[in-house]
Amino acid sequence: MTTPTPPAVVLRPITDAEYPDWKDLTATSFAAGIGPVRGLNADEAVKFAYEETERLLPDGPATEHHLIWIAEAGDEPVGSLWISLRSKIPFIFGIEVDSTQRGKGYGRAIMLAGQDECRRLGHTQIDLNVFADNTTAVGLYDSLGYAVISQQMRLDL
């Protein structure tokens, strides 16, 4: 079975005006994943997610070695991508497809555009983390050729 051609997207830098809403969405999304993993209630998870975002992006979208893009299809924003270049290998901190645009191939398109951008910058690898219960994302990353390089496991007692 062949993978359908993803829709075309263009990545553009996030604007200062877009950043507060993006930050809220990013923190909320991260909190939903990290909360259960760390045993945090909803309020604790959101607090932790905002603290981490502030720590990683102290200067917002102008933070050195971080790329935050809005993905557009035509003139319509369909998602976002956040990649850190602090390490030798770029690290995807976040990819988000707008809730009204899911299931249309934009996740794949955003990932491919981000990979192209990293290649353009001279990188030959890219890393990310995904929570095991995010089966949609795991499936996407598998289909794009990402390989598991480490695995954290837990036993509930």
Coordinates of C-alpha atoms in Angstrom, one line a residue:
M1 CA 0.0 0.0 0.0
T2 CA 1.4 3.4 -0.9
T3 CA 1.2 6.4 1.3
P4 CA -1.0 9.2 -0.2
T5 CA 0.8 12.4 -1.1
P6 CA 0.3 14.8 1.8
P7 CA -1.2 18.2 1.1
A8 CA 1.2 21.1 0.5
V9 CA 2.1 23.2 3.5
V10 CA 4.5 26.1 3.9
L11 CA 6.2 26.8 7.2
R12 CA 6.6 30.4 8.3
P13 CA 8.0 31.8 11.5
I14 CA 5.4 32.4 14.2
T15 CA 4.6 36.1 14.9
D16 CA 4.8 37.7 18.3
A17 CA 1.0 38.3 18.1
E18 CA 0.4 34.5 17.5
Y19 CA 2.8 33.4 20.2
P20 CA 0.5 33.7 23.3
D21 CA -2.2 31.5 21.7
W22 CA 0.3 29.0 20.4
K23 CA 2.0 28.9 23.9
D24 CA -1.4 28.1 25.5
L25 CA -2.2 25.4 23.0
T26 CA 1.3 23.9 23.3
A27 CA 1.2 23.9 27.1
T28 CA -2.3 22.3 27.2
S29 CA -1.3 19.6 24.7
F30 CA 1.9 18.8 26.6
A31 CA 0.0 18.7 29.9
A32 CA -2.4 16.2 28.5
G33 CA 0.5 13.9 27.7
I34 CA 2.8 14.5 30.6
G35 CA 0.2 14.5 33.4
P36 CA -0.6 10.8 33.4
V37 CA 3.0 9.9 32.8
R38 CA 4.2 11.9 35.9
G39 CA 1.1 11.1 38.0
L40 CA 0.0 14.8 38.0
N41 CA -3.5 16.0 38.3
A42 CA -4.8 18.3 35.6
D43 CA -3.9 21.5 37.4
E44 CA -0.4 20.3 38.3
A45 CA 0.2 19.1 34.7
V46 CA -0.8 22.5 33.2
K47 CA 1.4 24.3 35.7
F48 CA 4.3 22.0 34.9
A49 CA 3.8 22.4 31.1
Y50 CA 3.8 26.2 31.4
E51 CA 6.9 26.2 33.5
E52 CA 8.7 23.9 31.0
T53 CA 7.6 26.1 28.1
E54 CA 8.9 29.2 29.9
R55 CA 12.2 27.5 30.8
L56 CA 12.7 26.3 27.2
L57 CA 11.6 29.5 25.6
P58 CA 12.6 32.4 27.9
D59 CA 12.5 34.9 25.0
G60 CA 9.4 33.5 23.4
P61 CA 9.7 33.1 19.7
A62 CA 13.0 35.0 19.7
T63 CA 14.7 32.3 21.9
E64 CA 18.0 31.4 20.3
H65 CA 18.3 27.9 18.8
H66 CA 14.5 27.4 18.6
L67 CA 12.4 27.4 15.5
I68 CA 8.6 27.8 15.9
W69 CA 6.7 27.8 12.7
I70 CA 3.0 28.1 11.7
A71 CA 2.1 25.7 8.9
E72 CA -0.2 27.1 6.3
A73 CA -2.1 25.5 3.4
G74 CA -2.7 28.3 1.1
D75 CA -3.3 31.2 3.4
E76 CA -4.9 29.1 6.1
P77 CA -3.0 28.1 9.2
V78 CA -3.4 24.3 9.7
G79 CA -0.9 23.7 12.5
S80 CA 2.5 24.4 14.0
L81 CA 5.9 22.9 14.5
W82 CA 8.5 23.6 17.2
I83 CA 12.1 22.4 16.7
S84 CA 15.1 23.0 19.0
L85 CA 18.5 23.3 17.5
R86 CA 20.3 23.4 20.9
S87 CA 21.9 20.0 20.4
K88 CA 23.8 18.5 17.5
I89 CA 20.7 16.7 16.4
P90 CA 17.5 18.8 16.1
F91 CA 14.7 17.9 18.5
I92 CA 11.0 18.2 17.7
F93 CA 9.4 19.6 20.9
G94 CA 6.0 19.9 19.4
I95 CA 3.8 19.4 16.3
E96 CA 0.2 20.3 16.4
V97 CA -2.5 20.1 13.7
D98 CA -5.5 22.3 14.3
S99 CA -8.4 20.3 15.6
T100 CA -10.6 21.2 12.6
Q101 CA -7.8 20.0 10.2
R102 CA -7.0 16.6 11.6
G103 CA -7.2 13.5 9.4
K104 CA -6.4 15.4 6.2
G105 CA -2.7 14.6 6.0
Y106 CA -1.4 17.8 7.5
G107 CA 0.6 16.1 10.3
R108 CA 2.6 14.2 7.7
A109 CA 3.0 17.4 5.6
I110 CA 4.2 19.4 8.6
M111 CA 6.7 16.7 9.6
L112 CA 8.1 16.5 6.0
A113 CA 8.4 20.3 5.7
G114 CA 10.2 20.3 9.1
Q115 CA 12.5 17.6 8.0
D116 CA 13.3 19.5 4.7
E117 CA 14.1 22.6 6.7
C118 CA 16.5 20.7 9.0
R119 CA 18.2 19.2 5.9
R120 CA 18.5 22.7 4.4
L121 CA 20.2 23.7 7.6
G122 CA 22.8 20.9 7.2
H123 CA 21.4 18.3 9.6
T124 CA 21.3 14.6 8.8
Q125 CA 19.1 13.4 11.7
I126 CA 16.2 14.6 13.8
D127 CA 14.8 13.3 17.1
L128 CA 11.5 13.5 18.9
N129 CA 9.7 12.0 21.9
V130 CA 6.2 10.5 21.7
F131 CA 4.1 9.1 24.5
A132 CA 3.3 5.5 24.0
D133 CA -0.5 6.0 24.3
N134 CA -0.5 8.5 21.4
T135 CA -1.1 5.8 18.8
T136 CA -1.9 8.3 16.0
A137 CA 1.4 10.0 16.4
V138 CA 3.3 6.7 16.8
G139 CA 1.7 5.5 13.6
L140 CA 2.7 8.7 11.8
Y141 CA 6.3 8.6 13.0
D142 CA 6.6 4.9 12.1
S143 CA 5.3 5.6 8.6
L144 CA 7.8 8.4 8.2
G145 CA 10.7 6.0 9.1
Y146 CA 11.4 7.1 12.6
A147 CA 13.1 4.4 14.7
V148 CA 12.9 3.8 18.5
I149 CA 16.3 4.7 19.9
S150 CA 15.5 4.4 23.6
Q151 CA 12.5 3.3 25.5
Q152 CA 11.4 4.2 29.0
M153 CA 9.1 1.7 30.7
R154 CA 7.1 1.6 33.9
L155 CA 5.3 -0.9 36.1
D156 CA 2.4 0.2 38.2
L157 CA 2.7 -1.3 41.7

